[in-house]
Short mmCIF file of C-alpha atoms in Angstrom, two decimals:
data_model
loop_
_atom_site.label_atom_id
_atom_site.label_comp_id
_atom_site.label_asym_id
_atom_site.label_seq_id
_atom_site.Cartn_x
_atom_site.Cartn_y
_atom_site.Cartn_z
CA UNK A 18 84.68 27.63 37.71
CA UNK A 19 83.74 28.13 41.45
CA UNK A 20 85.63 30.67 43.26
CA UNK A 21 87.89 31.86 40.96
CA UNK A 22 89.58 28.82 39.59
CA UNK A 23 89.39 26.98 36.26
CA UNK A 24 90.96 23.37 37.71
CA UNK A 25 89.60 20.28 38.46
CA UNK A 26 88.17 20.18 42.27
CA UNK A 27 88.97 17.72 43.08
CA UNK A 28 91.60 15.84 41.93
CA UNK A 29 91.00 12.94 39.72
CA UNK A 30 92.38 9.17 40.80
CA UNK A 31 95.91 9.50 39.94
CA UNK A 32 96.72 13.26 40.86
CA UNK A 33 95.69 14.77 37.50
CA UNK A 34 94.42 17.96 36.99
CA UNK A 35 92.73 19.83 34.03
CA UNK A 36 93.18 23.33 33.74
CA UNK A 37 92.16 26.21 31.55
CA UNK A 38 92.97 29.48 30.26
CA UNK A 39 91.45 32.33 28.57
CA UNK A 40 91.15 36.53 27.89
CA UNK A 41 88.41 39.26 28.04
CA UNK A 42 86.86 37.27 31.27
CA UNK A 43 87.22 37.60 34.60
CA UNK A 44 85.91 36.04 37.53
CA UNK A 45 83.75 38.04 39.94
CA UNK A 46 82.33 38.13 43.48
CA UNK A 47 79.62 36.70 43.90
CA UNK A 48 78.76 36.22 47.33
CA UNK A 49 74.98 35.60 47.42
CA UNK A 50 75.38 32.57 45.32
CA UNK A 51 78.50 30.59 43.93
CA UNK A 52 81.01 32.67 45.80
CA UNK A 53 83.36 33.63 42.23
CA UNK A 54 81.36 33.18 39.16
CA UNK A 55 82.38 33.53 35.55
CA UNK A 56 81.85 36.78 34.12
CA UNK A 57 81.31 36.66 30.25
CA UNK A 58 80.97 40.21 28.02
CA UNK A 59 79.71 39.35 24.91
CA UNK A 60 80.55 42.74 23.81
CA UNK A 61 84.25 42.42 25.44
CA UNK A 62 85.18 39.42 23.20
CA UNK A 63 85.07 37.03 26.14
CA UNK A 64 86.17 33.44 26.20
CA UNK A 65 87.58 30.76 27.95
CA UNK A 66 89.32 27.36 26.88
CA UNK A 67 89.70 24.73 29.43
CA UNK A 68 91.83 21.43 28.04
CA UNK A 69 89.87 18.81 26.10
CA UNK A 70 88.70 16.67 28.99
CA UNK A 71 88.43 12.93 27.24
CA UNK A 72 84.57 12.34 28.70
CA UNK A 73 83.16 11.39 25.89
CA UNK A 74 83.69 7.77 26.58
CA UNK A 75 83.69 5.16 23.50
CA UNK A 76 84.11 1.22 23.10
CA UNK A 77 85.71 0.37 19.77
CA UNK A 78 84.79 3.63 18.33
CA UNK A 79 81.24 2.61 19.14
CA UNK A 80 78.09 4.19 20.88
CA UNK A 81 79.45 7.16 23.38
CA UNK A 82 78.86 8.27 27.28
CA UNK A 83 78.71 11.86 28.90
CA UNK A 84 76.68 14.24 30.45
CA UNK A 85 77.13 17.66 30.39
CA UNK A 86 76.34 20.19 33.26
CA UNK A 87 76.52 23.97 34.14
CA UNK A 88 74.90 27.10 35.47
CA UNK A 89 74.32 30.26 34.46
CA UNK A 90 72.78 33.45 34.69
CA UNK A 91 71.92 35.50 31.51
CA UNK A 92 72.55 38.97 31.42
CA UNK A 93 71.75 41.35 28.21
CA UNK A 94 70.57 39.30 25.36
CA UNK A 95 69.68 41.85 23.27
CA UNK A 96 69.92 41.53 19.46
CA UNK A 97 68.59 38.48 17.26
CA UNK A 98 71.26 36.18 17.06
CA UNK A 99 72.90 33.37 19.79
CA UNK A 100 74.99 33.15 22.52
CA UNK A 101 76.95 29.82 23.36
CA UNK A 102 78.08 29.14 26.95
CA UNK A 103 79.65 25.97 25.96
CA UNK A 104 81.21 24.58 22.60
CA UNK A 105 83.70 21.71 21.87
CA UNK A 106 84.50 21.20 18.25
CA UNK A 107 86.89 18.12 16.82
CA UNK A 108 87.54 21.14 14.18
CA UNK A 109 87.49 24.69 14.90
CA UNK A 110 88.14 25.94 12.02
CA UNK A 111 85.57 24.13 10.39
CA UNK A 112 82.09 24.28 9.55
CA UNK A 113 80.19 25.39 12.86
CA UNK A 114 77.41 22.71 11.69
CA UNK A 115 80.09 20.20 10.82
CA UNK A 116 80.26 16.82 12.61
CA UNK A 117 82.50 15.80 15.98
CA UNK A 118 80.74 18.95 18.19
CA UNK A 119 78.44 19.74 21.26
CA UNK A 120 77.10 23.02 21.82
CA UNK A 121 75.02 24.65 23.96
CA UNK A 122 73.49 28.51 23.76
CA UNK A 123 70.45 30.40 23.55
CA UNK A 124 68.56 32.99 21.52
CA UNK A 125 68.50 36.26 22.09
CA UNK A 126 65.97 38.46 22.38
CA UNK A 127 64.45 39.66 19.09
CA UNK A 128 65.15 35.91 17.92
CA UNK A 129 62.01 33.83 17.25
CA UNK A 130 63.18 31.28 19.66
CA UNK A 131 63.82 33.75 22.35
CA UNK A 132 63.25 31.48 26.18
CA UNK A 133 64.95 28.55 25.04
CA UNK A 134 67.83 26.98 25.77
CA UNK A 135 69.01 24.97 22.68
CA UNK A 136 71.93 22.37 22.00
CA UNK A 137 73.36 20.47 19.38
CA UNK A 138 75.65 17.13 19.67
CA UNK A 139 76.66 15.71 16.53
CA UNK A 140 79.01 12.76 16.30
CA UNK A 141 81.57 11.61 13.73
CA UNK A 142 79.27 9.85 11.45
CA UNK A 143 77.07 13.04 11.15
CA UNK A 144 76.86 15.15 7.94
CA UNK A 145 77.70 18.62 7.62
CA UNK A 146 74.29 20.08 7.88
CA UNK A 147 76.03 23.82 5.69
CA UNK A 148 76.79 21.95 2.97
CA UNK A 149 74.44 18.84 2.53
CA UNK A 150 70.62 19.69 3.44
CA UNK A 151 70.93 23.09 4.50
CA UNK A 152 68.89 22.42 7.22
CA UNK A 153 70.35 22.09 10.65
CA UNK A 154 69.60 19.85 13.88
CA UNK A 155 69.13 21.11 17.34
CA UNK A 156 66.92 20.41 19.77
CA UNK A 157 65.67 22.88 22.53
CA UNK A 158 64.56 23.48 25.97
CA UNK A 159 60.85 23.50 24.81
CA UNK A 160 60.98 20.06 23.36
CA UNK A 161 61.18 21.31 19.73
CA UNK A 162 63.95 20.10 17.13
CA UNK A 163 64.73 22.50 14.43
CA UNK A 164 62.22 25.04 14.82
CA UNK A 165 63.67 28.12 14.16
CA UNK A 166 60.76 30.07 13.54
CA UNK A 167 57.47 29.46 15.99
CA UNK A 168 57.89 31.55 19.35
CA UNK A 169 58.85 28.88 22.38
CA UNK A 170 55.72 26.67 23.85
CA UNK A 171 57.49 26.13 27.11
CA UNK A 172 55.65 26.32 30.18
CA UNK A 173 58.67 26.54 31.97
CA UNK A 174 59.35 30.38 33.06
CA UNK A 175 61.99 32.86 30.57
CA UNK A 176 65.32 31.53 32.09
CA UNK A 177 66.54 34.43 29.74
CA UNK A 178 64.26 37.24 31.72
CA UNK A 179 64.03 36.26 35.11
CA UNK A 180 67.43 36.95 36.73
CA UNK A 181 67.76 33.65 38.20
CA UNK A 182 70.60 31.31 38.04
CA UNK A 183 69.65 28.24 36.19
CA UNK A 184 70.99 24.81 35.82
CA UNK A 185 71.29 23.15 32.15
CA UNK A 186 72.00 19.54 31.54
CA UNK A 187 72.45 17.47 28.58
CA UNK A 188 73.11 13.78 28.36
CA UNK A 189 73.66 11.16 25.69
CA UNK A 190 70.58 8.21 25.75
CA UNK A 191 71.17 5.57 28.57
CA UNK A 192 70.50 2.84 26.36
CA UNK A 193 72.98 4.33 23.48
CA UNK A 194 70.55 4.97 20.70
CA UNK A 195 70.98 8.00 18.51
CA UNK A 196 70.29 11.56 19.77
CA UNK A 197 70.42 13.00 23.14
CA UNK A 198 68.15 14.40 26.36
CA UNK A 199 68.29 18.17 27.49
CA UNK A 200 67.02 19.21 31.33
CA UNK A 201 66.52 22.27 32.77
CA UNK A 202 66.47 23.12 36.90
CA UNK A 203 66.80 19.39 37.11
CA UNK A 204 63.39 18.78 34.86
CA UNK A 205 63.38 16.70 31.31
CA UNK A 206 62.52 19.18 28.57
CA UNK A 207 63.43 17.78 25.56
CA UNK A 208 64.40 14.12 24.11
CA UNK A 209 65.96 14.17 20.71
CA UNK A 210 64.85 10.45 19.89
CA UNK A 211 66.19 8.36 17.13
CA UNK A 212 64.10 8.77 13.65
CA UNK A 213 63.27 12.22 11.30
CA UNK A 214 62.26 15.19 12.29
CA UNK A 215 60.26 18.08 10.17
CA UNK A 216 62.09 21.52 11.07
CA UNK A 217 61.65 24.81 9.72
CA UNK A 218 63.10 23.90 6.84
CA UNK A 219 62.75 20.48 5.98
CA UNK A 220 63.84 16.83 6.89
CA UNK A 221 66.36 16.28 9.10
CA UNK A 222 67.88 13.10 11.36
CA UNK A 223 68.49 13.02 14.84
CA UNK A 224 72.13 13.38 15.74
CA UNK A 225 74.47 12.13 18.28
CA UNK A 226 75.26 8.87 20.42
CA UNK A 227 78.22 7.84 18.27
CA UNK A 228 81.73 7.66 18.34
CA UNK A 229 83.06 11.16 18.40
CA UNK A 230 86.60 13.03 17.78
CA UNK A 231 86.84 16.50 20.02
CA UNK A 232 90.44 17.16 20.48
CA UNK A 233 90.30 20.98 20.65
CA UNK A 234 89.80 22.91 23.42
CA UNK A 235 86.41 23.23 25.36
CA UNK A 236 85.35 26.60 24.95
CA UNK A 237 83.22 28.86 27.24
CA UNK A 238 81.14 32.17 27.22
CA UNK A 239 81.49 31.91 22.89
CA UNK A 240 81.80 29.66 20.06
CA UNK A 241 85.04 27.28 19.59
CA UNK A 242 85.59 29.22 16.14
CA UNK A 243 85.30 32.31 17.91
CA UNK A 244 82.69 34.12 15.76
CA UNK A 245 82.59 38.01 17.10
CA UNK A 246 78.15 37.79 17.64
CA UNK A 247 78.34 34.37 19.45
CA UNK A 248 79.24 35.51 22.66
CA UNK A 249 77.67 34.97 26.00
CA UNK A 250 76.42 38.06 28.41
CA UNK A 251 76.35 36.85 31.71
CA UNK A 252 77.62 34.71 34.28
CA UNK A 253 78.24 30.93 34.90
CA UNK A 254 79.39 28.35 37.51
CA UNK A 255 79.80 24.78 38.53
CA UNK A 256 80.45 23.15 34.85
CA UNK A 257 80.75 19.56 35.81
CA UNK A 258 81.46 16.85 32.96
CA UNK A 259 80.54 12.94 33.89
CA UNK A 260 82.19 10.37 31.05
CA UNK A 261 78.78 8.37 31.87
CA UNK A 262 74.68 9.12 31.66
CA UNK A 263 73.72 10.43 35.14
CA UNK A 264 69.76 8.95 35.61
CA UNK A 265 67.01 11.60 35.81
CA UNK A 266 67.07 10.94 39.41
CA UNK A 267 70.43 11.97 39.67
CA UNK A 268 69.92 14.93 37.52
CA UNK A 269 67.26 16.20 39.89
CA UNK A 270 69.47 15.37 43.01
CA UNK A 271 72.48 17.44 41.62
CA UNK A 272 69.67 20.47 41.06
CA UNK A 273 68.14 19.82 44.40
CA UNK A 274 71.77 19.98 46.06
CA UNK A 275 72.41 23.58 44.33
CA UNK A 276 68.90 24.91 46.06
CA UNK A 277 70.25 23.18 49.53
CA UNK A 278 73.41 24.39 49.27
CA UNK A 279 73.72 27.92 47.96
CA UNK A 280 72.40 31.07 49.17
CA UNK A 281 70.13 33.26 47.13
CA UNK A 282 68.92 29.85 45.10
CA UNK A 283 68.09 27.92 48.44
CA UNK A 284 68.64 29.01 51.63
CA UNK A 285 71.29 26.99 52.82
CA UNK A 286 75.30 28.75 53.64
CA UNK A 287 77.70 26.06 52.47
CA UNK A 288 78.38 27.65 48.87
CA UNK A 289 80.71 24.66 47.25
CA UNK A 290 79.47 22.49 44.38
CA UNK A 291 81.33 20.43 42.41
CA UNK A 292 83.57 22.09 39.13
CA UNK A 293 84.56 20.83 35.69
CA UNK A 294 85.24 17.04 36.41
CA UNK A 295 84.01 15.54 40.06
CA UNK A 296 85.84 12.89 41.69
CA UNK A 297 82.72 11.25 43.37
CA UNK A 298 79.14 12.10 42.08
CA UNK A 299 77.34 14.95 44.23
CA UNK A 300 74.86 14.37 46.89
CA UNK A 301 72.11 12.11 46.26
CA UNK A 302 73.76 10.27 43.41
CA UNK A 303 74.56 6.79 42.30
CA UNK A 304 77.83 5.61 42.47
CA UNK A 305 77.51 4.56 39.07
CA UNK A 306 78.06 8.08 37.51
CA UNK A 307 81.36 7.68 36.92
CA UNK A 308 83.42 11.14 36.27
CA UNK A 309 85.49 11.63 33.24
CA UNK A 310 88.89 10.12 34.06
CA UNK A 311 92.48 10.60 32.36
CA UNK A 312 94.97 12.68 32.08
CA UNK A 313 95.12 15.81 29.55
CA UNK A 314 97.88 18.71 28.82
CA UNK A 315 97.44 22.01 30.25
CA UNK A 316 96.82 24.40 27.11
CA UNK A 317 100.07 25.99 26.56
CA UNK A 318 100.21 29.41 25.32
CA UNK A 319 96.24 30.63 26.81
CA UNK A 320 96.26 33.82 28.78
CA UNK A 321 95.21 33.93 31.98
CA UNK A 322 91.57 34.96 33.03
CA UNK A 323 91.75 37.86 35.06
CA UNK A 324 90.84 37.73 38.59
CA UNK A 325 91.11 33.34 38.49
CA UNK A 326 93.40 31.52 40.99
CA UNK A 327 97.14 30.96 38.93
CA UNK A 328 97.40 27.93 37.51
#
């Protein structure tokens, strides 16, 4: 997603290459930061598909492996719904609440919630949370799970107000219990820990760590089922996808080597970071965050995004 391209940089072992495709999106100059960034218009209908990178790594259909990590800027987030930046489904056209699905997006402003950054990662095993309990599982940037209702408690500034870029990272648990971490600029803010939970409108169980079936398209800047009021207003950059847990340390190295190395977020020139899928971890890393690694089809029949590099 850095300057103007929606490959793999760089390759992975054997030549491979995931690509993406997309409409309603374009990438833009950006020269104080990223160089190109990805412009999303909620209003425009933007999205963007890249192909369904296999990182969710799995022994015997056992415990899984990934961690998840982009940046963005957010623009207008008027109105009281979401908007996702990223969503992977095993269904699409199924329940958005469903099982087999990782999401990430954020309230906007007349929302409750408004100041969060929230996720969801539910695995194969997982109900659907529409048609069983009726109350959903998420867990956001504040530390909360399932609160949709009390106004955030994060000390953390608005990364929907101030303007800034900001990095978001979420990660299965190292030791491969049930549920998932979130970080934001490089800092643990939330742990969705194995057990119950009392949300805003009842019960619910922690989600995620298991086996998992996502064999749709990754989507960007809106929901995988493509509802018209999920869609992201602003920019984003650097996704990068590791079929492994990166440690905390190596979560704050990888936001420590954005503020070193990109202008207008640290004060360094060299504007290159790492997109989609990285060959060798970033900077400050250990060598056992493996990247996501096998081949996968380009998606055949996506438009173009205007302005990327042909692919």
């Amino acid at each position: 997603m850095t300057y103007g391209s929606l490959m793999t940089d760089p390759l992975l072992d054997g030549g491979f290459m995931y690509s993406g495709g997309g409409m309603n999106a374009t990438f833009v100059e950006d020269p104080d930061t990223f160089g190109r960034t990805l412009q999303c218009t909620s209003g425009g209908g933007s999205i963007v598909w890249l192909a369904p990178v296999p990182y969710y790594a799995t022994l015997d259909d056992g415990p899984v492996s990934f961690t998840i990590n982009l940046w963005f800027k957010a623009g207008n987030t008027s109105g009281g719904l979401f908007q996702y930046l990223f969503s992977h489904m095993g269904d699409p056209d199924g329940s958005e609440w469903g099982p087999n699905q990782i999401s990430i997006y954020v309230p906007e402003q007349q929302h409750p919630r408004y100041g969060v950054v929230r996720a969801v990662i539910k695995d194969t095993s997982n109900e659907d949370d529409s048609t069983s309990s009726g109350q959903q599982i998420y867990l956001d940037s504040d530390g909360l799970v399932s609160d949709n209702v009390n106004p955030s408690v994060s000390s953390n500034a608005n990364p929907m107000a101030d303007g800034n870029w900001h990095m978001v990272t979420i990660s299965t648990h190292a030791d491969m219990t049930t549920g998932f971490d979130m970080y934001l600029d490089g800092a643990p803010v939330g742990d969705m820990l194995q057990g119950n939970y009392t949300g805003s409108n009842g019960t619910v169980a922690a989600t995620g760590g298991g086996s998992m079936n996502l064999t749709s398209s990754i989507t960007l800047c809106q929901r995988a089922d493509v509802e018209p009021q999920r869609g992201f207003e602003g920019r984003m950059s650097s996704l990068g996808i590791w079929a492994s847990v990166l440690e905390p340390g190596n979560i704050t190295a990888l936001f420590k080597y954005g503020l070193a190395n990109v202008p207008n977020i640290g004060n360094a020139t060299n504007q290159y970071l790492p997109i989609l899928v990285t060959n060798e971890p970033a900077p400050g890393m250990m060598p056992e965050a493996a990247p996501a690694q096998a081949p996968a089809p380009a998606l055949a029949g996506k438009p173009s995004v205007l302005g990327c590099t042909a692919i």
